[in-house]
Tab-separated table of C-alpha atoms in Angstrom:
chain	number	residue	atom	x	y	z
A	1	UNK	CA	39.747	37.641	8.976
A	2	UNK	CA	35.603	38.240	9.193
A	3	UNK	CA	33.824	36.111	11.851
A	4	UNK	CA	32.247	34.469	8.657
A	5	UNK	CA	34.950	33.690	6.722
A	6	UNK	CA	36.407	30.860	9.309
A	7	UNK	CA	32.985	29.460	8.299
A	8	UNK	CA	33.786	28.542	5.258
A	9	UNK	CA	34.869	25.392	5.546
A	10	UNK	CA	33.128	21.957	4.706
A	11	UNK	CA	30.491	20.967	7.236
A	12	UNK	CA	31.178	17.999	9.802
A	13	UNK	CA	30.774	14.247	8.538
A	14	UNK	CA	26.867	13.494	8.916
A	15	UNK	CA	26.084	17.144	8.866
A	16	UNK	CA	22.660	17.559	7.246
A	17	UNK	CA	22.446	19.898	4.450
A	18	UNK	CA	19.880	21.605	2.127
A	19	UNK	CA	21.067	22.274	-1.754
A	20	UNK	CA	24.296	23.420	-0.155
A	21	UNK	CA	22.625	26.243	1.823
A	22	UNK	CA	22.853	26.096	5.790
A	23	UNK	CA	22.629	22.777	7.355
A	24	UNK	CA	18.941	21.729	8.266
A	25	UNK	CA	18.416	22.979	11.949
A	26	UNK	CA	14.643	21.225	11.763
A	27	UNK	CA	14.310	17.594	12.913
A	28	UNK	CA	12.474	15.628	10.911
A	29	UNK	CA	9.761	15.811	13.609
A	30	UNK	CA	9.499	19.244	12.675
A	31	UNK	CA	9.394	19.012	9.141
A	32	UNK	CA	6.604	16.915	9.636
A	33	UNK	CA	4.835	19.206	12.046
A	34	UNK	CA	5.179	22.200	9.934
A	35	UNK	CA	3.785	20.504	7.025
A	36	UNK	CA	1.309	19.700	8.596
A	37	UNK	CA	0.383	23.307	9.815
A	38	UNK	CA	0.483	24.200	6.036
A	39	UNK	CA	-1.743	21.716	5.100
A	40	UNK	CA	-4.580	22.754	8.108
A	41	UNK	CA	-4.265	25.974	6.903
A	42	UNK	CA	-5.312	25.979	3.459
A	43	UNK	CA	-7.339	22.510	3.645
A	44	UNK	CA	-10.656	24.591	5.034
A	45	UNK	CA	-10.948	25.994	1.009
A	46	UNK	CA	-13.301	25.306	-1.577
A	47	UNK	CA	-11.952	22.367	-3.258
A	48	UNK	CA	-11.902	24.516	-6.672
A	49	UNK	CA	-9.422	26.754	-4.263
A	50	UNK	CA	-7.353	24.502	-2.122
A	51	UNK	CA	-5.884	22.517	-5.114
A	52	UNK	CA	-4.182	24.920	-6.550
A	53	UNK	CA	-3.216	26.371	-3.008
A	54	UNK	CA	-1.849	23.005	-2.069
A	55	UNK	CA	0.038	22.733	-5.211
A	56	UNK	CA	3.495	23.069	-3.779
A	57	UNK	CA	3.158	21.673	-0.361
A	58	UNK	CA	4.493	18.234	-1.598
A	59	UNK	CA	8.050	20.101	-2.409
A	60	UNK	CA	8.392	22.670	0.666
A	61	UNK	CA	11.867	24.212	-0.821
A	62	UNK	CA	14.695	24.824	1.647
A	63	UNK	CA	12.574	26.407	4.506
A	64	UNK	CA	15.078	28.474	4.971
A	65	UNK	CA	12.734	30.979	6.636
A	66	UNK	CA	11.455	28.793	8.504
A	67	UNK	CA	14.425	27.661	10.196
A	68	UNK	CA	15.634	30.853	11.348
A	69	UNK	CA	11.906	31.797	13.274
A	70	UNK	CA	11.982	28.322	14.935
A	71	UNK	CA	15.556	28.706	15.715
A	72	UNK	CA	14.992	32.055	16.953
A	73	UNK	CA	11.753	30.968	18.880
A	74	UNK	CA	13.183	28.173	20.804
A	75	UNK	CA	16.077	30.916	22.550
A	76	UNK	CA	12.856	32.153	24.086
A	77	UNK	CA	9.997	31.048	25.534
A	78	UNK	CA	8.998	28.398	22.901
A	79	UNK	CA	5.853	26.391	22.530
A	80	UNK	CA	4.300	24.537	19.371
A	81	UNK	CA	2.901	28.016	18.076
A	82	UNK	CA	6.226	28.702	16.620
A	83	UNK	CA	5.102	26.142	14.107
A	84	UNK	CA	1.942	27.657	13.265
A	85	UNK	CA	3.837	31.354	12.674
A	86	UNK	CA	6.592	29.103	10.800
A	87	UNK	CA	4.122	27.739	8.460
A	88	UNK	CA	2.371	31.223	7.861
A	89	UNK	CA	5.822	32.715	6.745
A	90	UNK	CA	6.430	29.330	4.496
A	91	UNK	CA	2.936	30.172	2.789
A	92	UNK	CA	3.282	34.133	2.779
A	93	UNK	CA	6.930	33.196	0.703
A	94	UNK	CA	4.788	30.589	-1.264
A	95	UNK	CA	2.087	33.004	-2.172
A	96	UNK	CA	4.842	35.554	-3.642
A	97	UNK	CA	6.139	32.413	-5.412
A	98	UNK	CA	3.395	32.341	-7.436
A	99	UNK	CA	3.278	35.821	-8.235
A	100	UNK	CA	6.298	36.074	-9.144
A	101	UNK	CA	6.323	32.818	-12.290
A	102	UNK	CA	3.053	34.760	-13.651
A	103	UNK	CA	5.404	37.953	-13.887
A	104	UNK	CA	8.444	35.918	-15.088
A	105	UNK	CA	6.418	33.586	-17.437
A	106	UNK	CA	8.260	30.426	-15.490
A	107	UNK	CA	7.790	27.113	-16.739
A	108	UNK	CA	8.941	25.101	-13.321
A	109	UNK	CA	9.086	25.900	-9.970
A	110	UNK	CA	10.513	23.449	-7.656
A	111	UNK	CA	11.320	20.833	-9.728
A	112	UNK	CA	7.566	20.669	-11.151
A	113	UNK	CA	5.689	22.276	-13.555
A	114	UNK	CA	4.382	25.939	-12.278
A	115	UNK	CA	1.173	26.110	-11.247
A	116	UNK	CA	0.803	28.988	-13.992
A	117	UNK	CA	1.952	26.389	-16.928
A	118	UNK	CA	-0.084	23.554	-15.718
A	119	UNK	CA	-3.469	25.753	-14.616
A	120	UNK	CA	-3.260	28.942	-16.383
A	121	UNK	CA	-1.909	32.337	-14.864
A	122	UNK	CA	-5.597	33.707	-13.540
A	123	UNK	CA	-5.484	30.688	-11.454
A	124	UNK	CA	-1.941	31.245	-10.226
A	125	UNK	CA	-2.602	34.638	-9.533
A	126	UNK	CA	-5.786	33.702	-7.198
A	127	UNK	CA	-4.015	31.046	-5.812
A	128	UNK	CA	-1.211	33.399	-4.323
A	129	UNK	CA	-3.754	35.800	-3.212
A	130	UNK	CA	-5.666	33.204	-1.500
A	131	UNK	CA	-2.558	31.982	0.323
A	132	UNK	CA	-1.578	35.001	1.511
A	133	UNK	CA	-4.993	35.871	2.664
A	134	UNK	CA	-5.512	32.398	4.631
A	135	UNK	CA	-2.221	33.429	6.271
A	136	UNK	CA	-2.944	36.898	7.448
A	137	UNK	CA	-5.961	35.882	8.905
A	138	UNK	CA	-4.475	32.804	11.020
A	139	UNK	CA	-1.582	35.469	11.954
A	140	UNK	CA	-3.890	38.230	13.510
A	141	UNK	CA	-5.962	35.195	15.255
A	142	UNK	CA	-2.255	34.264	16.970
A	143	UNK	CA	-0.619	37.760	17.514
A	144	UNK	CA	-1.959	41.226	16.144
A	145	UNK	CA	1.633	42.491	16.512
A	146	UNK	CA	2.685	39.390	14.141
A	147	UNK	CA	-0.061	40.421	12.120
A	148	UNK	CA	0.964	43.967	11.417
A	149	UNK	CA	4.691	42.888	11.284
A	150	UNK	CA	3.515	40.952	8.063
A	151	UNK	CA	0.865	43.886	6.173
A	152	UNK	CA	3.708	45.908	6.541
A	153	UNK	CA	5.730	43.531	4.981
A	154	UNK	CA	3.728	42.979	2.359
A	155	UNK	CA	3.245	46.228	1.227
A	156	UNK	CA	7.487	45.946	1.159
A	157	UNK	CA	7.460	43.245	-0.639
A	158	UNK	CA	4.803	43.993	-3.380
A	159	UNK	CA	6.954	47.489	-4.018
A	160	UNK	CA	10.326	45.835	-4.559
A	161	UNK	CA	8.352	43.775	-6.961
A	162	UNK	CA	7.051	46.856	-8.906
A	163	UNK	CA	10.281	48.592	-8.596
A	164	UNK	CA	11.727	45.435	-10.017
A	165	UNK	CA	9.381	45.279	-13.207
A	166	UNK	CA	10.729	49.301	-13.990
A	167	UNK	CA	14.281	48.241	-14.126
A	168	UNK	CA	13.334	45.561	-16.532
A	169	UNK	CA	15.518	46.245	-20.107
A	170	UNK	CA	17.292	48.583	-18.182
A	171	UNK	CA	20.965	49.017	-18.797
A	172	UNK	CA	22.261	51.425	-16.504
A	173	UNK	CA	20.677	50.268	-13.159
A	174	UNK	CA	22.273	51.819	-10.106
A	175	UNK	CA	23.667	50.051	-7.439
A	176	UNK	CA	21.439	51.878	-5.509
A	177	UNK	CA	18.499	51.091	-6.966
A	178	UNK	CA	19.116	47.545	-7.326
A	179	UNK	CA	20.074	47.212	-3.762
A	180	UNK	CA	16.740	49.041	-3.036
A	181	UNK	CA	14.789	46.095	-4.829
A	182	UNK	CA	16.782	43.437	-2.760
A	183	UNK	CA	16.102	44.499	0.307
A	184	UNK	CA	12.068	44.868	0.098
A	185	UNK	CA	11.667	41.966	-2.278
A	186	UNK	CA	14.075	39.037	-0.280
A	187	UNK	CA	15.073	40.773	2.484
A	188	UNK	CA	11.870	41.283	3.401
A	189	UNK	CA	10.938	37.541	3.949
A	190	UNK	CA	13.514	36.853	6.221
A	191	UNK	CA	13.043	40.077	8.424
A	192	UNK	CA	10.086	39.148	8.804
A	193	UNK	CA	10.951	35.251	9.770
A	194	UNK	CA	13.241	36.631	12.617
A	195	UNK	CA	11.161	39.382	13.475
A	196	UNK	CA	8.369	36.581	13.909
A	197	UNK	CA	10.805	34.476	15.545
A	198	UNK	CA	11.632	36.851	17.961
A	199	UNK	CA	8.086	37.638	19.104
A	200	UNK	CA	6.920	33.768	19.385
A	201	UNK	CA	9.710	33.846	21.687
A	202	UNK	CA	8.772	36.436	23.451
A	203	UNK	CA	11.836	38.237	23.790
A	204	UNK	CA	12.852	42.222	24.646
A	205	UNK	CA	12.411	44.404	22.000
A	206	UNK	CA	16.012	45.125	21.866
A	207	UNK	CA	16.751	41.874	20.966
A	208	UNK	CA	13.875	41.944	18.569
A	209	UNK	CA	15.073	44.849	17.150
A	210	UNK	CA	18.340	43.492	16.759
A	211	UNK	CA	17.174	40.325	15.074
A	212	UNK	CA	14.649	42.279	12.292
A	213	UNK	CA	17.795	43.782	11.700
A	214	UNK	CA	19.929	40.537	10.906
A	215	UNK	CA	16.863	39.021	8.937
A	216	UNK	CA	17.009	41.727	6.848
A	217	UNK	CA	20.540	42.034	5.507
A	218	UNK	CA	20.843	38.515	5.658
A	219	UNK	CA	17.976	37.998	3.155
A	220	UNK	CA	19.821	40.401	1.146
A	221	UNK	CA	23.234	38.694	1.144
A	222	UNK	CA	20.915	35.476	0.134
A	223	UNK	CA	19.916	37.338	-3.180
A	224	UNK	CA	22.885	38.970	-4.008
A	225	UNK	CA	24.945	34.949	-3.719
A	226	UNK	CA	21.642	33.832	-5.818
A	227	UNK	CA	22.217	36.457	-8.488
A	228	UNK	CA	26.392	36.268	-8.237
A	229	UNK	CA	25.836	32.280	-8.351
A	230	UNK	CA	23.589	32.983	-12.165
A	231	UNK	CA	26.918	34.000	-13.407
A	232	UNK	CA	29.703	31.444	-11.527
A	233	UNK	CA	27.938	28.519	-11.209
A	234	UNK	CA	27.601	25.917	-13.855
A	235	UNK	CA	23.797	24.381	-14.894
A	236	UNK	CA	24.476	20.921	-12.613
A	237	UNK	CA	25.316	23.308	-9.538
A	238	UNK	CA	22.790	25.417	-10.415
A	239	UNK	CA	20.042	22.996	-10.866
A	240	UNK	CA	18.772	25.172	-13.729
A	241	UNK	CA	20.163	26.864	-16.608
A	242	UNK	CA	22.728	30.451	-15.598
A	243	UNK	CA	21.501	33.461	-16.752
A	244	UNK	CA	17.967	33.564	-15.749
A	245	UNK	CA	17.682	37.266	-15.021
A	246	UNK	CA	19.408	37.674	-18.119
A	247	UNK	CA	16.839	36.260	-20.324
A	248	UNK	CA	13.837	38.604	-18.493
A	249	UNK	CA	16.825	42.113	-19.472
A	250	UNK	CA	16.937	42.066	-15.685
A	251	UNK	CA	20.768	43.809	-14.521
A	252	UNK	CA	21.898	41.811	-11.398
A	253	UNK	CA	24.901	42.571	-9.442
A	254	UNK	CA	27.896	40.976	-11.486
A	255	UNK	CA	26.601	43.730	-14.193
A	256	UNK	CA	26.545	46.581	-12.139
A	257	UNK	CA	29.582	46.084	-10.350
A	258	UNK	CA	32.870	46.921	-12.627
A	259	UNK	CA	34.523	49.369	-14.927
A	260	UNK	CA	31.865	51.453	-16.695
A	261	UNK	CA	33.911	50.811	-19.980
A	262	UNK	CA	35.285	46.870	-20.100
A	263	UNK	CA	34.253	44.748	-22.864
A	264	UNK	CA	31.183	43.709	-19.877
A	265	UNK	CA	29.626	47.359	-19.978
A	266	UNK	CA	30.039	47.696	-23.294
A	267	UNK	CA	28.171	44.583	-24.550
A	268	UNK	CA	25.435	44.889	-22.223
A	269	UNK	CA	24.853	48.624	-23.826
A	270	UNK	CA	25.218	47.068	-27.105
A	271	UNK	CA	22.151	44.633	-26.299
A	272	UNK	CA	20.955	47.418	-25.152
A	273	UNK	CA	20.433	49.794	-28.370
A	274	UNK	CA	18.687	46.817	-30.147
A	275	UNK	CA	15.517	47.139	-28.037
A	276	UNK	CA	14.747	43.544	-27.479
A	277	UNK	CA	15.330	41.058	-24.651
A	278	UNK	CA	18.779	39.327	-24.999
A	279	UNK	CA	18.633	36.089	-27.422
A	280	UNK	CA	20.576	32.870	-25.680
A	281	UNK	CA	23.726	33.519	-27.424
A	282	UNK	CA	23.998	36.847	-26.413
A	283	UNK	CA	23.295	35.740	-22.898
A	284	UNK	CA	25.971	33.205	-22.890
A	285	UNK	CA	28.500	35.273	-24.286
A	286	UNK	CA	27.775	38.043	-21.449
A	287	UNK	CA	28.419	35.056	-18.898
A	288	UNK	CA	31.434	34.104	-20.572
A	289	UNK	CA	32.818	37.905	-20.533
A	290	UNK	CA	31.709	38.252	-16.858
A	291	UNK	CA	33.693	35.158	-16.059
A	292	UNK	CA	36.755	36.317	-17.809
A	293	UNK	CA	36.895	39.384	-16.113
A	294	UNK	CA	37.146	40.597	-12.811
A	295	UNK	CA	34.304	41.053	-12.087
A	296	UNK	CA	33.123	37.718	-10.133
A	297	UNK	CA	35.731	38.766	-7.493
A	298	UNK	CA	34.492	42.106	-6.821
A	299	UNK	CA	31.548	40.512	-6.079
A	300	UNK	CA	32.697	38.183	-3.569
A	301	UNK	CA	34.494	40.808	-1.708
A	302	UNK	CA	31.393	42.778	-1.693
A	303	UNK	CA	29.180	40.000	-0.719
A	304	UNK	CA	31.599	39.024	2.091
A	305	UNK	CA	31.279	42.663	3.469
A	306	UNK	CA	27.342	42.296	3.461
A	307	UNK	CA	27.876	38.816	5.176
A	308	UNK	CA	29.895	40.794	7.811
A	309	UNK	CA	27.235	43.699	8.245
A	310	UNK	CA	24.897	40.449	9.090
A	311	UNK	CA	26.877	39.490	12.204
A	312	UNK	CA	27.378	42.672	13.394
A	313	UNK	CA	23.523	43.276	14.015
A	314	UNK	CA	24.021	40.190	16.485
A	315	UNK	CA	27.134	42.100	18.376
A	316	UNK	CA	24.667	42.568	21.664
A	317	UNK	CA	22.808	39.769	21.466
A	318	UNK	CA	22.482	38.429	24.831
A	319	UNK	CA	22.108	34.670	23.621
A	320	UNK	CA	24.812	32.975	23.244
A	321	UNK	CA	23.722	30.427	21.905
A	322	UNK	CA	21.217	31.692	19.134
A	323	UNK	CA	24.445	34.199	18.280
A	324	UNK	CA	26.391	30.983	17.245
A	325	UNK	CA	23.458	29.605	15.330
A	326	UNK	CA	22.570	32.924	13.569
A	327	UNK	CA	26.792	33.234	12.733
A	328	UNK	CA	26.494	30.011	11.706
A	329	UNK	CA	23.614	30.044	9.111
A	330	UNK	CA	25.030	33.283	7.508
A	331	UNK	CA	28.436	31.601	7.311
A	332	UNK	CA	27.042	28.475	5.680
A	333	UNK	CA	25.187	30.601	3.001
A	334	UNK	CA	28.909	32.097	1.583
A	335	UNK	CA	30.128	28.276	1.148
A	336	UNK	CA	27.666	28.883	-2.271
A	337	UNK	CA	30.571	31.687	-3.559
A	338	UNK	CA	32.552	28.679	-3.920
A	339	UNK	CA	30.967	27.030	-6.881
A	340	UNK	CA	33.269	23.373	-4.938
A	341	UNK	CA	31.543	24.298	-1.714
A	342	UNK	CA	28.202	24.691	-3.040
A	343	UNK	CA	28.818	21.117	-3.953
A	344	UNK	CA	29.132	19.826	-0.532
């Protein structure tokens, strides 16, 4: 049995939780203070800039980011800066946000309209670019390290998002390949939250090294349970309707891993050869052949083995406790291949 797997059972009565993902290791105290950091930062703009920059602020998301760079901070030397850094990575992940429904043509974000639908995509574009640039500049006032440890992110991030766009309508997309977009468009977030983390702490560089490490697969085990979950899940667990990526011709990982000749394959080549994004019947009927078929259970087991490559990262890790919490967030995260525990 993996470390993680004795995770995956329900969380303790009164045990605070997030959409099913990881219980909430912020006090409310420090929800409130990192709000508020995200606020000061973009509330210097013209006002024609800082409404649409503020657009999301009432509806944070999960900071899941952020909890793993405070989390990580406070096993070092903490202080109240951690806050600042946290609220830079929550509006670096916001700015891609952005980006990304102008690209995808998304009509909510967050349980609100996106701020391309309500404003225009121009808008949302500057927005995001604004965002991000308000945020590198507050980073290389704290830390120039933390400010190079997020250009060089960036430039990570914006190529998984380019190397997603080519695989678009593509139906042979190698594992590979897709992996390759994972890691520099999610993973790269949450390397750089416990890469962040880890310097606000101050800690040794071979812990740092160790932790840019775990950030990084675990922010790819977090996409590959999102895309697994557009297949499993139902539209009340999801909160949205399955099949997203589906809709775009996007080839996630229930698609890629499989026979290269069961009914699966074969339909998706069929869509294929008519040289047009999938209608919503089509899509459904590709879900409903990926859940008759073994293919959900391949990816679990492969999922659970890049859940496991996540702990091992921590194997040195001096900190006992922060090893436990770390364990304990990935663990939490595979409770969402369980379409009952991501209920919980």
């Amino acid at each position: 049995m993996s470390q993680l797997t004795a995770l995956r059972e329900p969380p303790p009565p009164g045990a605070a939780a997030v959409s099913g993902l990881p219980r909430h290791s912020l006090t409310g105290e420090d929800v409130a203070a990192l709000q508020q950091q995200m606020a000061s930062l973009v509330s210097t703009a013209h006002p024609m800039a800082r409404q649409p920059a503020e657009y999301y602020l009432g509806a944070p998301g999960k900071l899941l980011r952020s909890q793993l760079l405070i989390g990580i901070a406070r096993a070092g030397r903490f202080s109240s800066d951690a806050f600042r850094w946290a609220a830079i990575i929550e509006l670096i992940h916001l700015s891609s946000l952005y980006h990304d429904d102008v690209v995808d043509n998304a009509t909510t974000r967050r349980s609100l309209p996106s701020l391309n639908n309500v404003l225009g995509p121009q808008v949302a574009v500057l927005a995001g670019d604004y965002v991000a640039a308000r945020s590198f500049c507050d980073m290389v006032r704290l830390s120039q390290k933390g400010g190079q440890v997020l250009t060089r992110g960036l430039e990570r991030l914006c190529q998984g998002q380019i190397e997603e766009i080519k695989l678009d309508g593509k139906a042979d997309v190698h594992l590979d390949d897709y992996l390759a977009v994972v890691e520099n468009k999610t993973g790269t977030l949450f390397e750089i939250a416990c890469h962040l983390g880890a310097l606000a702490g101050k800690l040794p560089p071979r812990e740092v090294e160790a932790l840019r490490l775990f950030g990084s697969r675990l922010g790819i085990v977090y996409q590959l349970i999102d895309d697994y979950r557009d297949f499993a899940s139902s539209d009340a667990e999801l909160g949205k309707e399955p099949g997203q990526d589906l809709v775009r011709g996007i080839v996630t990982l229930p698609l890629i891993l499989g026979p290269d000749n069961d009914a699966v394959r074969q339909y998706v080549q069929e869509i294929a050869s008519l040289g047009a994004k999938p209608t919503a019947e089509e899509c459904q009927r590709l879900i409903d052949l990926v859940r008759e078929s073994a293919r959900l259970q391949g990816c679990r087991e492969f999922i659970q083995d890049r859940a496991d490559r996540c702990v091992a990262a921590l194997e040195d890790l001096p900190y006992a406790g922060l090893k436990q919490f770390l364990t304990d967030f990935a663990g939490r995260l595979l409770v969402l291949l369980d379409p009952a525990g991501a209920r919980r």
